[in-house]
Amino acid sequence: MTAVGELRETVARLHSELTRYRLVAWTAGNVSARVPGRNLMVIKPSGVGYDDLSADTMVVCDLDGVLVEGDFAPSSDTAAHAYVYRAMPEVGGVVHTHSSYATAWAARGESIPCYLTAQADEFGGEIPVGPFALIGGDDIGKGIVGTLAGHRSPAVLMRNHGVFTIGRDARAAVKAAVMCEDVARTAHLARALGQPVPIAPADIDALHDRYQNVYGQQPVPPAGS
């Protein structure tokens, strides 16, 4: 199977994670993936229900958002995804959701302060808010890139709109979307109970470094090395 064919299967499968974690409603939201070594991306088609998504329904666009392969019109967010890929060559996956709690913070135009160790781990500090932008062109993409430039967070809350996340691949971007909603919900509940206690910047740095470089399964050196 070609790299494009494999990505079409992967991206189709990852959309089921959005419904599994209740990050989307009806046909809203999308996942895309950059095709390694080529100026192409795979993305969800516009207005197609999640139960009807498959590798065959995924569409392939160039990094200007022009349809290259597929039987459906690309997502209405294609221009935003394409702009991110053009501007951020290290990004291999982009996700967009309207998950309830995170989007509620976006509706307030408020970043999510770092109250939780899990947020320090995954996001390296606050989850920032990006500017308001209309759907359809690349203004959303410009807002994503401008907000995340120099920021450790892989998630941005686009004001009055929803969540966009990035990752080294599409799976990492989906994980960031899941974690963003989890953090947003807990931060909201904490505020409902009173004034949450923020984590000190030095501790955020230490937590983020440990999670990014130590946590999880590390390669085992060969015997005798």
mmCIF file of C-alpha atoms in Angstrom:
data_model
loop_
_atom_site.group_PDB
_atom_site.id
_atom_site.type_symbol
_atom_site.label_atom_id
_atom_site.label_comp_id
_atom_site.label_asym_id
_atom_site.label_seq_id
_atom_site.Cartn_x
_atom_site.Cartn_y
_atom_site.Cartn_z
ATOM 1 C CA MET A 1 0.000 0.000 0.000
ATOM 2 C CA THR A 2 1.231 3.504 -0.787
ATOM 3 C CA ALA A 3 2.016 6.096 1.877
ATOM 4 C CA VAL A 4 -1.084 8.035 0.833
ATOM 5 C CA GLY A 5 -3.244 4.922 1.070
ATOM 6 C CA GLU A 6 -1.933 4.122 4.544
ATOM 7 C CA LEU A 7 -2.589 7.676 5.715
ATOM 8 C CA ARG A 8 -6.119 7.587 4.361
ATOM 9 C CA GLU A 9 -6.762 4.523 6.537
ATOM 10 C CA THR A 10 -5.065 6.092 9.558
ATOM 11 C CA VAL A 11 -6.920 9.396 9.300
ATOM 12 C CA ALA A 12 -10.260 7.650 8.816
ATOM 13 C CA ARG A 13 -9.617 5.514 11.910
ATOM 14 C CA LEU A 14 -8.537 8.485 14.034
ATOM 15 C CA HIS A 15 -11.855 10.229 13.428
ATOM 16 C CA SER A 16 -13.474 7.494 15.537
ATOM 17 C CA GLU A 17 -11.403 8.746 18.481
ATOM 18 C CA LEU A 18 -13.142 12.120 18.226
ATOM 19 C CA THR A 19 -16.545 10.487 18.627
ATOM 20 C CA ARG A 20 -15.244 8.041 21.261
ATOM 21 C CA TYR A 21 -14.149 10.914 23.491
ATOM 22 C CA ARG A 22 -17.225 13.036 22.614
ATOM 23 C CA LEU A 23 -15.207 15.868 21.123
ATOM 24 C CA VAL A 24 -17.511 16.435 18.139
ATOM 25 C CA ALA A 25 -21.205 16.567 17.214
ATOM 26 C CA TRP A 26 -22.901 15.632 13.942
ATOM 27 C CA THR A 27 -20.375 16.294 11.128
ATOM 28 C CA ALA A 28 -18.296 18.983 12.878
ATOM 29 C CA GLY A 29 -14.564 18.561 13.428
ATOM 30 C CA ASN A 30 -11.779 17.019 11.387
ATOM 31 C CA VAL A 31 -8.407 15.301 11.423
ATOM 32 C CA SER A 32 -5.698 15.738 8.822
ATOM 33 C CA ALA A 33 -2.222 14.305 8.265
ATOM 34 C CA ARG A 34 0.735 15.495 6.222
ATOM 35 C CA VAL A 35 2.033 13.001 3.646
ATOM 36 C CA PRO A 36 5.739 12.630 4.530
ATOM 37 C CA GLY A 37 8.097 13.926 1.872
ATOM 38 C CA ARG A 38 5.322 15.308 -0.314
ATOM 39 C CA ASN A 39 3.375 18.572 -0.423
ATOM 40 C CA LEU A 40 0.139 16.735 0.276
ATOM 41 C CA MET A 41 -2.227 16.132 3.147
ATOM 42 C CA VAL A 42 -5.111 13.757 3.848
ATOM 43 C CA ILE A 43 -8.226 15.274 5.437
ATOM 44 C CA LYS A 44 -11.875 14.524 6.193
ATOM 45 C CA PRO A 45 -14.462 15.417 3.525
ATOM 46 C CA SER A 46 -16.932 18.210 4.192
ATOM 47 C CA GLY A 47 -20.309 17.406 5.736
ATOM 48 C CA VAL A 48 -19.948 13.604 5.800
ATOM 49 C CA GLY A 49 -21.150 11.834 8.947
ATOM 50 C CA TYR A 50 -18.656 10.029 11.142
ATOM 51 C CA ASP A 51 -20.380 6.662 10.661
ATOM 52 C CA ASP A 52 -19.856 7.031 6.919
ATOM 53 C CA LEU A 53 -16.131 7.794 7.030
ATOM 54 C CA SER A 54 -13.656 5.294 5.590
ATOM 55 C CA ALA A 55 -10.295 5.301 3.854
ATOM 56 C CA ASP A 56 -12.148 5.686 0.558
ATOM 57 C CA THR A 57 -14.017 8.805 1.676
ATOM 58 C CA MET A 58 -10.872 10.617 2.841
ATOM 59 C CA VAL A 59 -9.598 13.245 0.406
ATOM 60 C CA VAL A 60 -6.075 14.256 -0.559
ATOM 61 C CA CYS A 61 -5.201 17.925 -1.064
ATOM 62 C CA ASP A 62 -2.022 19.798 -1.805
ATOM 63 C CA LEU A 63 -0.678 22.263 0.743
ATOM 64 C CA ASP A 64 -2.573 25.084 -0.929
ATOM 65 C CA GLY A 65 -5.788 23.235 -0.094
ATOM 66 C CA VAL A 66 -6.508 22.154 -3.685
ATOM 67 C CA LEU A 67 -8.181 18.758 -4.112
ATOM 68 C CA VAL A 68 -5.812 16.227 -5.671
ATOM 69 C CA GLU A 69 -7.548 12.915 -5.052
ATOM 70 C CA GLY A 70 -10.967 11.884 -3.765
ATOM 71 C CA ASP A 71 -14.652 11.838 -4.604
ATOM 72 C CA PHE A 72 -15.811 14.453 -2.080
ATOM 73 C CA ALA A 73 -15.248 18.135 -1.396
ATOM 74 C CA PRO A 74 -12.612 18.695 1.300
ATOM 75 C CA SER A 75 -13.422 19.957 4.788
ATOM 76 C CA SER A 76 -14.338 23.630 5.116
ATOM 77 C CA ASP A 77 -11.266 23.914 7.394
ATOM 78 C CA THR A 78 -8.871 22.682 4.705
ATOM 79 C CA ALA A 79 -7.319 26.111 4.105
ATOM 80 C CA ALA A 80 -6.521 26.442 7.811
ATOM 81 C CA HIS A 81 -4.879 23.014 7.955
ATOM 82 C CA ALA A 82 -2.922 23.727 4.781
ATOM 83 C CA TYR A 83 -1.615 27.023 6.148
ATOM 84 C CA VAL A 84 -0.371 25.294 9.300
ATOM 85 C CA TYR A 85 1.500 22.688 7.262
ATOM 86 C CA ARG A 86 3.084 25.342 5.050
ATOM 87 C CA ALA A 87 4.170 27.485 7.995
ATOM 88 C CA MET A 88 5.168 24.714 10.431
ATOM 89 C CA PRO A 89 7.147 21.984 8.665
ATOM 90 C CA GLU A 90 7.584 20.067 11.937
ATOM 91 C CA VAL A 91 3.810 19.477 12.156
ATOM 92 C CA GLY A 92 2.547 16.170 10.786
ATOM 93 C CA GLY A 93 -1.052 16.263 12.007
ATOM 94 C CA VAL A 94 -3.786 18.816 12.714
ATOM 95 C CA VAL A 95 -7.114 18.307 14.517
ATOM 96 C CA HIS A 96 -10.120 20.583 14.930
ATOM 97 C CA THR A 97 -12.965 20.050 17.404
ATOM 98 C CA HIS A 98 -15.738 21.987 19.081
ATOM 99 C CA SER A 99 -15.416 20.009 22.319
ATOM 100 C CA SER A 100 -17.753 21.524 24.892
ATOM 101 C CA TYR A 101 -15.595 22.653 27.794
ATOM 102 C CA ALA A 102 -12.607 23.840 25.772
ATOM 103 C CA THR A 103 -14.889 25.691 23.367
ATOM 104 C CA ALA A 104 -16.613 27.343 26.338
ATOM 105 C CA TRP A 105 -13.227 28.822 27.295
ATOM 106 C CA ALA A 106 -12.813 29.924 23.654
ATOM 107 C CA ALA A 107 -16.255 31.586 23.783
ATOM 108 C CA ARG A 108 -15.033 33.619 26.744
ATOM 109 C CA GLY A 109 -11.840 34.480 24.885
ATOM 110 C CA GLU A 110 -9.868 33.162 27.833
ATOM 111 C CA SER A 111 -6.767 30.999 27.939
ATOM 112 C CA ILE A 112 -6.702 28.057 30.349
ATOM 113 C CA PRO A 113 -4.192 28.748 33.147
ATOM 114 C CA CYS A 114 -1.949 25.892 34.221
ATOM 115 C CA TYR A 115 -3.594 24.525 37.352
ATOM 116 C CA LEU A 116 -2.844 20.843 36.749
ATOM 117 C CA THR A 117 0.254 18.663 36.489
ATOM 118 C CA ALA A 118 -1.320 16.885 33.508
ATOM 119 C CA GLN A 119 -1.580 20.242 31.734
ATOM 120 C CA ALA A 120 2.057 21.059 32.520
ATOM 121 C CA ASP A 121 3.030 17.643 31.140
ATOM 122 C CA GLU A 122 1.164 17.863 27.859
ATOM 123 C CA PHE A 123 0.944 21.597 27.169
ATOM 124 C CA GLY A 124 3.922 23.089 29.014
ATOM 125 C CA GLY A 125 1.818 25.864 30.548
ATOM 126 C CA GLU A 126 -1.389 27.664 29.694
ATOM 127 C CA ILE A 127 -3.493 26.701 26.692
ATOM 128 C CA PRO A 128 -3.628 29.980 24.747
ATOM 129 C CA VAL A 129 -6.445 31.741 22.945
ATOM 130 C CA GLY A 130 -6.122 32.711 19.291
ATOM 131 C CA PRO A 131 -7.938 35.520 17.483
ATOM 132 C CA PHE A 132 -11.404 35.399 15.989
ATOM 133 C CA ALA A 133 -11.372 34.525 12.282
ATOM 134 C CA LEU A 134 -14.000 33.597 9.723
ATOM 135 C CA ILE A 135 -14.185 30.052 8.383
ATOM 136 C CA GLY A 136 -13.203 29.194 4.821
ATOM 137 C CA GLY A 137 -9.958 31.060 4.151
ATOM 138 C CA ASP A 138 -6.553 30.788 5.743
ATOM 139 C CA ASP A 139 -7.144 33.456 8.430
ATOM 140 C CA ILE A 140 -7.772 30.708 10.962
ATOM 141 C CA GLY A 141 -4.495 29.067 9.986
ATOM 142 C CA LYS A 142 -2.679 32.371 10.398
ATOM 143 C CA GLY A 143 -4.207 32.751 13.861
ATOM 144 C CA ILE A 144 -3.161 29.230 14.853
ATOM 145 C CA VAL A 145 0.414 29.705 13.700
ATOM 146 C CA GLY A 146 0.729 33.203 15.147
ATOM 147 C CA THR A 147 -0.542 32.067 18.540
ATOM 148 C CA LEU A 148 1.489 28.866 18.799
ATOM 149 C CA ALA A 149 4.755 30.310 17.458
ATOM 150 C CA GLY A 150 7.265 30.000 20.282
ATOM 151 C CA HIS A 151 4.648 28.357 22.528
ATOM 152 C CA ARG A 152 4.970 24.847 23.970
ATOM 153 C CA SER A 153 1.240 24.174 23.785
ATOM 154 C CA PRO A 154 0.089 21.903 20.930
ATOM 155 C CA ALA A 155 -3.436 23.321 21.374
ATOM 156 C CA VAL A 156 -4.996 26.709 20.740
ATOM 157 C CA LEU A 157 -8.524 27.891 21.560
ATOM 158 C CA MET A 158 -9.660 29.944 18.577
ATOM 159 C CA ARG A 159 -11.944 32.634 19.969
ATOM 160 C CA ASN A 160 -15.693 32.021 19.470
ATOM 161 C CA HIS A 161 -14.891 28.939 17.401
ATOM 162 C CA GLY A 162 -13.210 25.903 18.923
ATOM 163 C CA VAL A 163 -10.024 23.931 19.412
ATOM 164 C CA PHE A 164 -7.170 23.316 16.994
ATOM 165 C CA THR A 165 -4.319 20.990 17.929
ATOM 166 C CA ILE A 166 -1.068 20.041 16.228
ATOM 167 C CA GLY A 167 1.339 17.131 16.579
ATOM 168 C CA ARG A 168 4.284 15.357 15.033
ATOM 169 C CA ASP A 169 1.666 13.106 13.460
ATOM 170 C CA ALA A 170 -2.116 12.905 13.386
ATOM 171 C CA ARG A 171 -2.313 10.581 16.398
ATOM 172 C CA ALA A 172 -0.345 13.045 18.541
ATOM 173 C CA ALA A 173 -2.690 15.852 17.461
ATOM 174 C CA VAL A 174 -5.727 13.732 18.415
ATOM 175 C CA LYS A 175 -4.172 13.019 21.824
ATOM 176 C CA ALA A 176 -3.683 16.764 22.348
ATOM 177 C CA ALA A 177 -7.358 17.363 21.498
ATOM 178 C CA VAL A 178 -8.468 14.716 24.002
ATOM 179 C CA MET A 179 -6.210 16.102 26.722
ATOM 180 C CA CYS A 180 -7.259 19.697 25.989
ATOM 181 C CA GLU A 181 -10.906 18.874 26.654
ATOM 182 C CA ASP A 182 -10.018 16.942 29.813
ATOM 183 C CA VAL A 183 -7.984 19.871 31.166
ATOM 184 C CA ALA A 184 -10.674 22.404 30.198
ATOM 185 C CA ARG A 185 -13.367 20.427 32.016
ATOM 186 C CA THR A 186 -11.332 20.045 35.210
ATOM 187 C CA ALA A 187 -10.267 23.714 35.203
ATOM 188 C CA HIS A 188 -13.917 24.740 34.795
ATOM 189 C CA LEU A 189 -14.987 22.538 37.716
ATOM 190 C CA ALA A 190 -12.155 23.856 39.867
ATOM 191 C CA ARG A 191 -13.251 27.432 39.225
ATOM 192 C CA ALA A 192 -16.834 26.515 40.093
ATOM 193 C CA LEU A 193 -15.581 25.363 43.490
ATOM 194 C CA GLY A 194 -13.413 28.422 44.141
ATOM 195 C CA GLN A 195 -10.108 29.896 43.043
ATOM 196 C CA PRO A 196 -7.726 27.243 41.679
ATOM 197 C CA VAL A 197 -4.054 27.368 42.648
ATOM 198 C CA PRO A 198 -1.712 27.874 39.669
ATOM 199 C CA ILE A 199 1.502 25.868 39.352
ATOM 200 C CA ALA A 200 4.760 27.805 39.659
ATOM 201 C CA PRO A 201 6.571 28.344 36.325
ATOM 202 C CA ALA A 202 9.702 26.455 37.441
ATOM 203 C CA ASP A 203 7.592 23.461 38.407
ATOM 204 C CA ILE A 204 5.767 23.612 35.068
ATOM 205 C CA ASP A 205 9.132 23.507 33.296
ATOM 206 C CA ALA A 206 10.274 20.515 35.349
ATOM 207 C CA LEU A 207 7.029 18.612 34.816
ATOM 208 C CA HIS A 208 7.008 19.281 31.080
ATOM 209 C CA ASP A 209 10.640 18.193 30.681
ATOM 210 C CA ARG A 210 10.056 14.965 32.595
ATOM 211 C CA TYR A 211 6.936 14.080 30.629
ATOM 212 C CA GLN A 212 8.460 14.865 27.245
ATOM 213 C CA ASN A 213 11.842 13.215 27.837
ATOM 214 C CA VAL A 214 11.523 10.595 30.589
ATOM 215 C CA TYR A 215 7.895 9.419 30.920
ATOM 216 C CA GLY A 216 6.818 6.245 29.146
ATOM 217 C CA GLN A 217 8.759 3.361 27.666
ATOM 218 C CA GLN A 218 12.332 4.320 26.844
ATOM 219 C CA PRO A 219 14.568 2.365 24.438
ATOM 220 C CA VAL A 220 16.542 -0.341 26.253
ATOM 221 C CA PRO A 221 20.270 -0.259 25.412
ATOM 222 C CA PRO A 222 21.736 -3.448 23.911
ATOM 223 C CA ALA A 223 23.165 -5.956 26.407
ATOM 224 C CA GLY A 224 26.800 -5.270 27.203
ATOM 225 C CA SER A 225 26.701 -1.673 26.008
#
